[in-house]
Structure formats: C-alpha cells, structure tokens
PDB file of C-alpha atoms in Angstrom:
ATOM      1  CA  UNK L   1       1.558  20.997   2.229  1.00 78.00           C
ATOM      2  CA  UNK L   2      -1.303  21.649  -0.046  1.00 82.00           C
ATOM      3  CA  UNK L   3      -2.593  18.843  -2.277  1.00 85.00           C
ATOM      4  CA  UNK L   4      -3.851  20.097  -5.575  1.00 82.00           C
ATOM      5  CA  UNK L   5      -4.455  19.479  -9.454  1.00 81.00           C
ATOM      6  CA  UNK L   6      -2.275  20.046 -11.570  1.00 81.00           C
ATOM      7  CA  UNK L   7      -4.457  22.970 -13.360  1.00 80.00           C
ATOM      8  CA  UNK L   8      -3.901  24.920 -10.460  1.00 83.00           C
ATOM      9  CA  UNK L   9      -0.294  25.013 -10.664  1.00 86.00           C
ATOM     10  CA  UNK L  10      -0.150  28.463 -11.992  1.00 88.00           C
ATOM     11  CA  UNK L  11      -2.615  29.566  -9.296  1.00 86.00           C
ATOM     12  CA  UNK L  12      -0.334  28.128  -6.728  1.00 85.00           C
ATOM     13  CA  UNK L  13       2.833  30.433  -7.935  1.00 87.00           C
ATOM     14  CA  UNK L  14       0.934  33.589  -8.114  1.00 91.00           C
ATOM     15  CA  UNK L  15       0.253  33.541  -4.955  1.00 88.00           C
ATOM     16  CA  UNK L  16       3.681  31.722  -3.918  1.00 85.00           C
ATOM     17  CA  UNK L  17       4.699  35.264  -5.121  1.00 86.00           C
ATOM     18  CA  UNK L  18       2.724  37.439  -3.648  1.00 88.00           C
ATOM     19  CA  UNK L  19       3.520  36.185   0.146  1.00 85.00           C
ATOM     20  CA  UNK L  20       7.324  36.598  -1.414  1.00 84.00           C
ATOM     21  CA  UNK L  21       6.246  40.286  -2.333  1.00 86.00           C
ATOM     22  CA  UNK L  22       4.647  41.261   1.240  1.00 87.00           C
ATOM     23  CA  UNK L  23       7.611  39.449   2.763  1.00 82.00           C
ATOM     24  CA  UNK L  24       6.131  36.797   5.226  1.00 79.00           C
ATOM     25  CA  UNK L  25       8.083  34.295   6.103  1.00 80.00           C
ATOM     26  CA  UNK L  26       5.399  31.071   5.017  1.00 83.00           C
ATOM     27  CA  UNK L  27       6.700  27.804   3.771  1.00 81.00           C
ATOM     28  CA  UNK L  28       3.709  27.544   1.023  1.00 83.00           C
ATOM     29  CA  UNK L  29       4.618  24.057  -0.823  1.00 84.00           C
ATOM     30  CA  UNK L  30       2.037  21.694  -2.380  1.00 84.00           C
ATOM     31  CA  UNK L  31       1.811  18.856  -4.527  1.00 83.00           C
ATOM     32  CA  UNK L  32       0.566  18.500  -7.856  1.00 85.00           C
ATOM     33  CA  UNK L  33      -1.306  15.620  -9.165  1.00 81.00           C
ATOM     34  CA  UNK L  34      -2.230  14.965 -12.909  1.00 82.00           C
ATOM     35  CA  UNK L  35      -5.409  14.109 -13.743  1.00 78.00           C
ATOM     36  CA  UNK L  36      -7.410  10.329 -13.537  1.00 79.00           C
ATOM     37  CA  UNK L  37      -8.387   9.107 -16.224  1.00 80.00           C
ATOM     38  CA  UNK L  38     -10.995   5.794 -17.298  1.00 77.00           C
ATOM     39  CA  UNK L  39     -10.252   3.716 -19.791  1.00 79.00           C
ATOM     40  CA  UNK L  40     -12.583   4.955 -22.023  1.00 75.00           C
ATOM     41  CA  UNK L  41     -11.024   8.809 -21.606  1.00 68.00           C
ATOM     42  CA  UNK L  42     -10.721  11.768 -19.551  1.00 68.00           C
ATOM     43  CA  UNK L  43     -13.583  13.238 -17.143  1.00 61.00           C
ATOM     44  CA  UNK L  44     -15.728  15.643 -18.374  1.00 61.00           C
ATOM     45  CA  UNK L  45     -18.018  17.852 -16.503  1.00 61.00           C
ATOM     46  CA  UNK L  46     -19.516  19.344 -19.328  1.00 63.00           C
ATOM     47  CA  UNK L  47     -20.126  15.878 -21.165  1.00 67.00           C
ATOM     48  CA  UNK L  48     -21.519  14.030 -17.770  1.00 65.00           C
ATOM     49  CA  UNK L  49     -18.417  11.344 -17.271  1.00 66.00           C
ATOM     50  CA  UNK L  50     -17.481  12.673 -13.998  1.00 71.00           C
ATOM     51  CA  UNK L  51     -16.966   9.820 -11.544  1.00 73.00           C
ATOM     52  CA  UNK L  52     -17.863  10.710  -7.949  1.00 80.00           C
ATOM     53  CA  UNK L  53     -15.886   9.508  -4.656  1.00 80.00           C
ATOM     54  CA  UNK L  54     -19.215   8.075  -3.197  1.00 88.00           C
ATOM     55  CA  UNK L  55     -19.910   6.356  -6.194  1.00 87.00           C
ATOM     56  CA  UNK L  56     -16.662   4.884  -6.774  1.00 86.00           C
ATOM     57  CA  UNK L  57     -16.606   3.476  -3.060  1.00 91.00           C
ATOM     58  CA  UNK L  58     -20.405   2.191  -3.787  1.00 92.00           C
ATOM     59  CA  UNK L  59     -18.953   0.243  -6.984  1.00 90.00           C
ATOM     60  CA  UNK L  60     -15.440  -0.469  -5.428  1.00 92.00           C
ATOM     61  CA  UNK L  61     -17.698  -2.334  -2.196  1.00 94.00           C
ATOM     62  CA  UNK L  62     -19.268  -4.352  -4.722  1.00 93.00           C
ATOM     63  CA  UNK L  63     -16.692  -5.208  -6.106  1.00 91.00           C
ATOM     64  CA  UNK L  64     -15.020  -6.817  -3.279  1.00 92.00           C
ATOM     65  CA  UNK L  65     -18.269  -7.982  -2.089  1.00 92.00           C
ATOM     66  CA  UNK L  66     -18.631 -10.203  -5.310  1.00 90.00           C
ATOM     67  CA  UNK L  67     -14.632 -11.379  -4.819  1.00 87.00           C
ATOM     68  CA  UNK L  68     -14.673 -12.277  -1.288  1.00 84.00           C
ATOM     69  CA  UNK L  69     -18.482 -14.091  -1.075  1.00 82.00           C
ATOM     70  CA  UNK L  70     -18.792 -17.210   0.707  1.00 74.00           C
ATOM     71  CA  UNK L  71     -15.890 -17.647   2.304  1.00 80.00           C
ATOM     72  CA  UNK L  72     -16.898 -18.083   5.756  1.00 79.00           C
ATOM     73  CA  UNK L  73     -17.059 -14.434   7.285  1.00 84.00           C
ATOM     74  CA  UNK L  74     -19.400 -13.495  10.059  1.00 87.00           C
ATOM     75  CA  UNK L  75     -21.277 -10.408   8.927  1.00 88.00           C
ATOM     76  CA  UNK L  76     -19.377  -7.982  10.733  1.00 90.00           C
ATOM     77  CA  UNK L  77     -16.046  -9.393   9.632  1.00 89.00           C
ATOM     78  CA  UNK L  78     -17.388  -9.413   5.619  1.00 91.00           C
ATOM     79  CA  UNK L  79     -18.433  -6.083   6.107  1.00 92.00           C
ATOM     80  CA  UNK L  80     -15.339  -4.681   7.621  1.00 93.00           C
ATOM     81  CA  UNK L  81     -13.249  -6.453   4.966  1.00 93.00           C
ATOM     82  CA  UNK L  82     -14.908  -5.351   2.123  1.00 94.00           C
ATOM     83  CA  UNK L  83     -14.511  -1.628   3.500  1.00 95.00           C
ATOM     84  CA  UNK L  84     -11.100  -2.232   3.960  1.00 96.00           C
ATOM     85  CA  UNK L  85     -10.122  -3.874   0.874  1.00 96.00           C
ATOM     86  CA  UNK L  86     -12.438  -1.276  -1.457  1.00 95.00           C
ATOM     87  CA  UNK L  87     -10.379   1.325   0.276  1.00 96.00           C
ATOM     88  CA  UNK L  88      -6.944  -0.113  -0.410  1.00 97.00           C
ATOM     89  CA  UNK L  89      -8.004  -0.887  -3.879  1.00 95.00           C
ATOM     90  CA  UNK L  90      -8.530   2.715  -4.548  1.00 93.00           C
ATOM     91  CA  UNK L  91      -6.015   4.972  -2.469  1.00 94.00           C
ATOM     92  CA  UNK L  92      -3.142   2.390  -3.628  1.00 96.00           C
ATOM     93  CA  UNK L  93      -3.973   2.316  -7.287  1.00 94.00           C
ATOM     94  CA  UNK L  94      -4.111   6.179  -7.415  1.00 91.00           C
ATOM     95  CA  UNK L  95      -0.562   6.939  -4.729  1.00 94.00           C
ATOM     96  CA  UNK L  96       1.924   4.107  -6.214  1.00 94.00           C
ATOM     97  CA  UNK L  97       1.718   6.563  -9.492  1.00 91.00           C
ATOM     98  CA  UNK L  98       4.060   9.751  -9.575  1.00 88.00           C
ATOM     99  CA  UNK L  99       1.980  12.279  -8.860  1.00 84.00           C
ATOM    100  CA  UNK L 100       2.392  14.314 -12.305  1.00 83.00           C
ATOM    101  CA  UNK L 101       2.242  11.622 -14.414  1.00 86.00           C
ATOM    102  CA  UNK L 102      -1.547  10.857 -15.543  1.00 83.00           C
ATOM    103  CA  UNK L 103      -2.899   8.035 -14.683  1.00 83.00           C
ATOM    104  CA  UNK L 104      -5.909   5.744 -16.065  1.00 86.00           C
ATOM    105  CA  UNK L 105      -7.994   4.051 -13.517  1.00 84.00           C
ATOM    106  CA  UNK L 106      -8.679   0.070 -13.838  1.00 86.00           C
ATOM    107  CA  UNK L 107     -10.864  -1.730 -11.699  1.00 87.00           C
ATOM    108  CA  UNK L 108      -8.913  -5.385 -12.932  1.00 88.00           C
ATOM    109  CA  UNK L 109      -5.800  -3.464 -11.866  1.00 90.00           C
ATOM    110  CA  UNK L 110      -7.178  -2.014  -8.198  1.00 90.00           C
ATOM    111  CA  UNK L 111      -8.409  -5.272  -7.069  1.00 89.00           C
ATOM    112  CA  UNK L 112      -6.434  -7.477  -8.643  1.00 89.00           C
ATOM    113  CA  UNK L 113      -5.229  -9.797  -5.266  1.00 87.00           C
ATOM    114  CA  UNK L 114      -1.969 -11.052  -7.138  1.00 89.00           C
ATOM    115  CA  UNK L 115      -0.839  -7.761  -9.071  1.00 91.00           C
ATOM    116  CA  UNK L 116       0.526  -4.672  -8.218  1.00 94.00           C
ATOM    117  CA  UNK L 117      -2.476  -3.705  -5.877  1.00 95.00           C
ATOM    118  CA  UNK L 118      -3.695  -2.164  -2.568  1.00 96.00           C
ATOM    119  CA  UNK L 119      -5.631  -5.559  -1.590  1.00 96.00           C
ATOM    120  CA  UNK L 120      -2.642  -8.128  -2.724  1.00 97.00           C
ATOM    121  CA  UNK L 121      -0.311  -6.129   0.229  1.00 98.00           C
ATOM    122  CA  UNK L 122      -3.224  -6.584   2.823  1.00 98.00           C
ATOM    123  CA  UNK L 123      -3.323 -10.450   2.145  1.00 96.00           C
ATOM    124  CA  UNK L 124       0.042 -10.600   2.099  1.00 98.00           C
ATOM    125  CA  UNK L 125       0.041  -8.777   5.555  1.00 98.00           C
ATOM    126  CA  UNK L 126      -2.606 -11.313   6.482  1.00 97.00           C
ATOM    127  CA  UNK L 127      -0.767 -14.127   5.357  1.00 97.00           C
ATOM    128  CA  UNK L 128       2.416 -13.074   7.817  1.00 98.00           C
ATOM    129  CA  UNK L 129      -0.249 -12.667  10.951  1.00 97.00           C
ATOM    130  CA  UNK L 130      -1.588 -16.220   9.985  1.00 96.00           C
ATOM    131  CA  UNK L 131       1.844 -17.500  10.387  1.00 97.00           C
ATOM    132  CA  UNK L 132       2.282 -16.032  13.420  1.00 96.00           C
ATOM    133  CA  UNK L 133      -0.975 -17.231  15.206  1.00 95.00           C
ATOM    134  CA  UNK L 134       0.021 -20.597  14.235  1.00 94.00           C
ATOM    135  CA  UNK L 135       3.547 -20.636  15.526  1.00 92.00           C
ATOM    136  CA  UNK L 136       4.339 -21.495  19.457  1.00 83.00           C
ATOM    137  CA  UNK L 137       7.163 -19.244  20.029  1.00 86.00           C
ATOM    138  CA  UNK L 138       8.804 -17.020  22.772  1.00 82.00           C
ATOM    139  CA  UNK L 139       9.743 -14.814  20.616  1.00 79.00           C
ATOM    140  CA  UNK L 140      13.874 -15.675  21.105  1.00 84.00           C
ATOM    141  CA  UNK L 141      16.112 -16.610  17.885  1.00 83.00           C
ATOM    142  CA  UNK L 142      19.473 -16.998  16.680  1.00 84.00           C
ATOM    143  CA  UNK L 143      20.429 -14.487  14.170  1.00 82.00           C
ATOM    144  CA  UNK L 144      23.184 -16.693  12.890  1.00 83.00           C
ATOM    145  CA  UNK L 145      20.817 -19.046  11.129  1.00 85.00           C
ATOM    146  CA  UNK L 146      20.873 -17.531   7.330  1.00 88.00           C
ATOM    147  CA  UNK L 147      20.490 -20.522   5.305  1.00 86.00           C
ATOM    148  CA  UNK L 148      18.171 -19.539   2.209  1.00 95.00           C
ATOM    149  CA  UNK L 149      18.616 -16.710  -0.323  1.00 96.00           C
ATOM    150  CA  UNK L 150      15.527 -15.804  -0.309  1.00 97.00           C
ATOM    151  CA  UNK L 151      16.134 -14.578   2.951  1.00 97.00           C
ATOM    152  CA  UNK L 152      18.937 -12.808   2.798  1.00 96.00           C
ATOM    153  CA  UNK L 153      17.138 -10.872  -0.258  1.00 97.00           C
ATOM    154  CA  UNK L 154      13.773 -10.074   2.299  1.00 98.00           C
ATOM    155  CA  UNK L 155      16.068  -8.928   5.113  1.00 97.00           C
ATOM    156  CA  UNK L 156      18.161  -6.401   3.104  1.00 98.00           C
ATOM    157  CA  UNK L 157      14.926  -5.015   1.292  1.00 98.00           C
ATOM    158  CA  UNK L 158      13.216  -4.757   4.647  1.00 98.00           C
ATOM    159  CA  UNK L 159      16.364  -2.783   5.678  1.00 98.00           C
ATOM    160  CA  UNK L 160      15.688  -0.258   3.333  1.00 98.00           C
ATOM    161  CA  UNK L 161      12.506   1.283   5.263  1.00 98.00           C
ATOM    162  CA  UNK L 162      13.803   3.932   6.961  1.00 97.00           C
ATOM    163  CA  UNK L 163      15.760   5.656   3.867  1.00 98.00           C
ATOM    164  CA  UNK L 164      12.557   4.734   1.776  1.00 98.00           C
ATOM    165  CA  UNK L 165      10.548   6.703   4.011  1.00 98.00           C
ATOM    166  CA  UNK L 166      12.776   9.024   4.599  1.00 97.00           C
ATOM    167  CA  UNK L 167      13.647   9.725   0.549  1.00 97.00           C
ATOM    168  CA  UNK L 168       9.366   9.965   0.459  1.00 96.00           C
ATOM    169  CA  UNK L 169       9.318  12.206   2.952  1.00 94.00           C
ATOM    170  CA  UNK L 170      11.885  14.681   1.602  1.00 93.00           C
ATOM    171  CA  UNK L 171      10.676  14.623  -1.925  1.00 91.00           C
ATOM    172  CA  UNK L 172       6.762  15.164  -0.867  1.00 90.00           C
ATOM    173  CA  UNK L 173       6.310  11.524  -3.020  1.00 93.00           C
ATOM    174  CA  UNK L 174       3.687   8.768  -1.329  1.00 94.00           C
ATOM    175  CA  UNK L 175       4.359   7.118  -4.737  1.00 96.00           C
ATOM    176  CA  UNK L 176       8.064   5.708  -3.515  1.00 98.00           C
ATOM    177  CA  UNK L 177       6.105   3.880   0.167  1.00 98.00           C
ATOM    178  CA  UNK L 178       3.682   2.340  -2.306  1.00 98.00           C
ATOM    179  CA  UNK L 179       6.370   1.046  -4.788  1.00 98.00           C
ATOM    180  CA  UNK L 180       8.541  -0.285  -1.535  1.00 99.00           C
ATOM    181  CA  UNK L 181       5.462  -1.663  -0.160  1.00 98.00           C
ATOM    182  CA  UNK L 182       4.527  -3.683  -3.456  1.00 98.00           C
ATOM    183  CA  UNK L 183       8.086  -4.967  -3.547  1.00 98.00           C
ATOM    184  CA  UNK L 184       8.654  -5.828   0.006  1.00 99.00           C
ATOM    185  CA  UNK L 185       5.319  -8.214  -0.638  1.00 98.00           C
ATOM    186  CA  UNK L 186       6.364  -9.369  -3.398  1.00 98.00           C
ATOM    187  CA  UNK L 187       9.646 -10.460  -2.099  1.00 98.00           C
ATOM    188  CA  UNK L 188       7.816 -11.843   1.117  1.00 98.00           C
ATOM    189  CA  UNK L 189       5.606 -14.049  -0.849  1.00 98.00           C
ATOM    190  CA  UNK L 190       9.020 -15.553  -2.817  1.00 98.00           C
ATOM    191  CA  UNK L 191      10.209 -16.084   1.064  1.00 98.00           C
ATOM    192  CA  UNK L 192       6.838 -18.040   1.678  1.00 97.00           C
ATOM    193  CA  UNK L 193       7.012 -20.020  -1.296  1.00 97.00           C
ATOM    194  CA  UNK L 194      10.996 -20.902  -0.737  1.00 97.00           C
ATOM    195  CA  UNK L 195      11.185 -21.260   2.490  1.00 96.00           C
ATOM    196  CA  UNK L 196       8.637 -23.101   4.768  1.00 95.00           C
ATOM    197  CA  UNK L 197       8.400 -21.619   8.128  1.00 95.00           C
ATOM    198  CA  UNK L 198       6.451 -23.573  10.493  1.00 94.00           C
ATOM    199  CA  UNK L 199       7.750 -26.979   9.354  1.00 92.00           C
ATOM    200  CA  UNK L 200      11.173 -26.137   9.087  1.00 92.00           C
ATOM    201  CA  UNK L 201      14.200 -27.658  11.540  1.00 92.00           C
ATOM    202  CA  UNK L 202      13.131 -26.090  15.153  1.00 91.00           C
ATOM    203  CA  UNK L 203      16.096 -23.702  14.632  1.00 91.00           C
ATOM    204  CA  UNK L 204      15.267 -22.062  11.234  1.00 93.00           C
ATOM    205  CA  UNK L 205      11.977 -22.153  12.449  1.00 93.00           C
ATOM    206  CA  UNK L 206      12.678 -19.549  14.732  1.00 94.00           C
ATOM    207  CA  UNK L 207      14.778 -17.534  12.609  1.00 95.00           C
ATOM    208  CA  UNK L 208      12.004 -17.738  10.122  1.00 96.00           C
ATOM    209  CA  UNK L 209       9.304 -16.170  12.163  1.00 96.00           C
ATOM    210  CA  UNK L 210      11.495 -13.217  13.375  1.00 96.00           C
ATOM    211  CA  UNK L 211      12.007 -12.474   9.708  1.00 97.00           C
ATOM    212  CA  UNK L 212       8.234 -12.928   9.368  1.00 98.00           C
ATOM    213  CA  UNK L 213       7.463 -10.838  12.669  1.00 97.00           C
ATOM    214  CA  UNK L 214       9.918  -8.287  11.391  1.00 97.00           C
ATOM    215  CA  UNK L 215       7.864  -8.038   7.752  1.00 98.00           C
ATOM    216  CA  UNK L 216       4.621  -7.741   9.549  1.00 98.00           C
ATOM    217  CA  UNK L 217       5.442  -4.926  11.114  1.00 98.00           C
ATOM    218  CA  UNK L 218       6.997  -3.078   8.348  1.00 98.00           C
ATOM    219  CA  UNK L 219       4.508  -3.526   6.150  1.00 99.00           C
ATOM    220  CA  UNK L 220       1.546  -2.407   8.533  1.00 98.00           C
ATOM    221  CA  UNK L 221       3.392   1.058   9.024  1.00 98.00           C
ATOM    222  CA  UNK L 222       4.166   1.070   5.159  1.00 98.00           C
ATOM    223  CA  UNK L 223      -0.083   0.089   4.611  1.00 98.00           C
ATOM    224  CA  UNK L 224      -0.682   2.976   7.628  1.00 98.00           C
ATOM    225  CA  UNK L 225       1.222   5.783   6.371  1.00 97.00           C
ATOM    226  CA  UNK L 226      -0.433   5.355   2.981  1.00 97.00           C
ATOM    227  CA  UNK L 227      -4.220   5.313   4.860  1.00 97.00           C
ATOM    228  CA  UNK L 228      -4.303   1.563   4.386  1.00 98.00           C
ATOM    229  CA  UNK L 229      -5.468  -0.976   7.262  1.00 97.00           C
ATOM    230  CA  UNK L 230      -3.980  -4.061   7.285  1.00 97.00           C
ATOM    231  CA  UNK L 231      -6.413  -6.648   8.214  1.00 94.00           C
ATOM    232  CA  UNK L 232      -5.224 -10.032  10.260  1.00 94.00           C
ATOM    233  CA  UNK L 233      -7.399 -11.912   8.453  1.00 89.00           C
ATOM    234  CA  UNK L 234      -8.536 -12.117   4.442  1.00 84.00           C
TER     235      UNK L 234
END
C-alpha cells in the first residue's frame, strides 16, 4: 500500500492502468491524504511557508520540554519522555483525521494533555500502569462483580477492538484506531473518576484492576499500531 498526496491521485490511476493494460497480476492500492494546513494557511513552496519534519520535531520537543519541566525526571527519563510525547503529539493529530479530508495543524490541539490528543492517551496509559504498580494482586478475580455503570460502559467499548481494527484494516483507515483509542481513554478516565480502584471493597478491588489490566493492554497495541509508545510513567 502506497501512501501518497492527494495531487498524485491521477498519477496513481495512470499507472493503475497501465499494469491493467500489460496484464500483471499486481494489487497496486494506496492511500490518499489531503493536504496540512497552519492556521495561518496552506504551505507554499514558492512563498517560503513550508514546514519541515525536522523542524516540526525541534519545535514539537520544546514544546513538551516547556510542559513537562520540573517535575522530578532524571535526565534520561525527561529526555525519553519528551521524545515520546512530541512524537505522539504529531503522528496522532495528523492519523485521527480521515485521510482526504484537509486538515489544519494546531500545536494547542497536538499537545493538549486533556483533549483529543496523542499525549492525553499516553497519560492515560500511564495512569492504568500506575494503578497497577500500586496494587498487591495475583492477578485472580471474580467476573461476577459488575457493580458500577461506568464499568459496564468500559468493558463493552474495550470489546469492540478487534472489529475496530479489523473495520481499519479493511478500509486502509488509521483514522478509525485513533478515534477508538481517544474514546476508549476517555471512557477509562470516567471509570477512574467513578469508580475508585485501589480503595474499593477487597472484591471489587480485584474486579477493578482486571478491567484496568485489560485497558492497559488494549490501549498499548491501539498507541503501537499507530507508531505511538506508551510510556509507564508521565
């Protein structure tokens, strides 16, 4: 599958048709993306407002850097975080939007940690291994101990993965794991706020962190199939 702008569309066919015209049996497919735009308008060569990938990881680094300051990293911890976040900020902000749709690209939108952003899943993936490294716990439960809504609402969207992926698979569309991703976090941090899990009954404690075991893992394969780490701390 061939990633490509969507100016070369037309490119793409012609020669579609030409391997249909010598008859060889090759599965040419690709994927067309629109064009990014800034806020102040669309990139221009010719007028000089051409934003390189360097660059932008330079700018999306400080960034971070500037967000995440003085709270208590060793050195090689800050650095790896703010490589990881900058990342996230920008491959999330440019895949969770339908690929021929045009897009305009916000920095208060990419690194916003409590929007619909790259670095907001990673804490909230972070948040789930904090629980966990807290918890003393064999790992057993009883999966007859439903007693929240909340709940029931994060288990049936987590059961939704494998068609998600499967649907983004099939229709050559990152944008539908981002979307899923954003709204499996979203749900999980409505779990978190409903529903304490370490000081909870011993019973629904239990239950609790399977459901929060469960979401971890999820949403590190959803944050890895999109190029995303997903730190264990932030």
């Amino acid at each position: 599958v061939d990633v490509l702008g969507e100016d070369h569309k037309l490119h793409f066919q012609a020669i579609k048709r030409i391997v249909e015209i010598l008859d060889k049996d090759i599965d040419l497919r690709a994927l067309f993306y629109s064009f990014v735009k800034l806020p102040e308008g669309r990139m221009s060569t010719r007028r000089g407002t051409v934003v390189y990938l360097d660059d932008l990881m330079d700018e999306a680094e400080e960034r971070v850097a500037a967000i995440i300051k003085e709270r208590g990293y060793s050195p090689e911890e800050e650095k790896r975080i703010i490589r990881d976040v900058a990342v996230a900020a920008i491959r999330f902000h440019i895949l969770n939007v339908q690929e021929e749709k045009p897009m305009t690209f916000r920095w208060e939108d990419a690194l916003n940690f409590e929007g619909e952003s790259g670095p907001f899943i990673q804490y909230t993936h972070a948040r789930a291994a904090s629980i966990l490294r807290k918890a003393e716990w064999n790992g057993e439960y009883n999966p007859n101990m439903i007693s929240h809504p909340q709940e029931i609402k994060l288990l049936k969207l987590m059961a939704r993965y494998q068609e998600t992926i499967q649907k983004s698979a099939e229709n050559l569309s990152p944008h539908i794991v981002a979307r899923y991703a954003y709204s499996l976090a979203s749900q999980f941090n409505q779990f978190y706020r409903d529903c304490p899990v370490l000081k909870a009954e011993e019973n629904v404690r239990i239950f609790r962190l399977a459901i929060v075991k469960a979401f971890k893992k999820i949403i590190r394969d959803l944050l890895e199939l999109l190029g995303i780490e997903a730190p264990e701390k932030m």
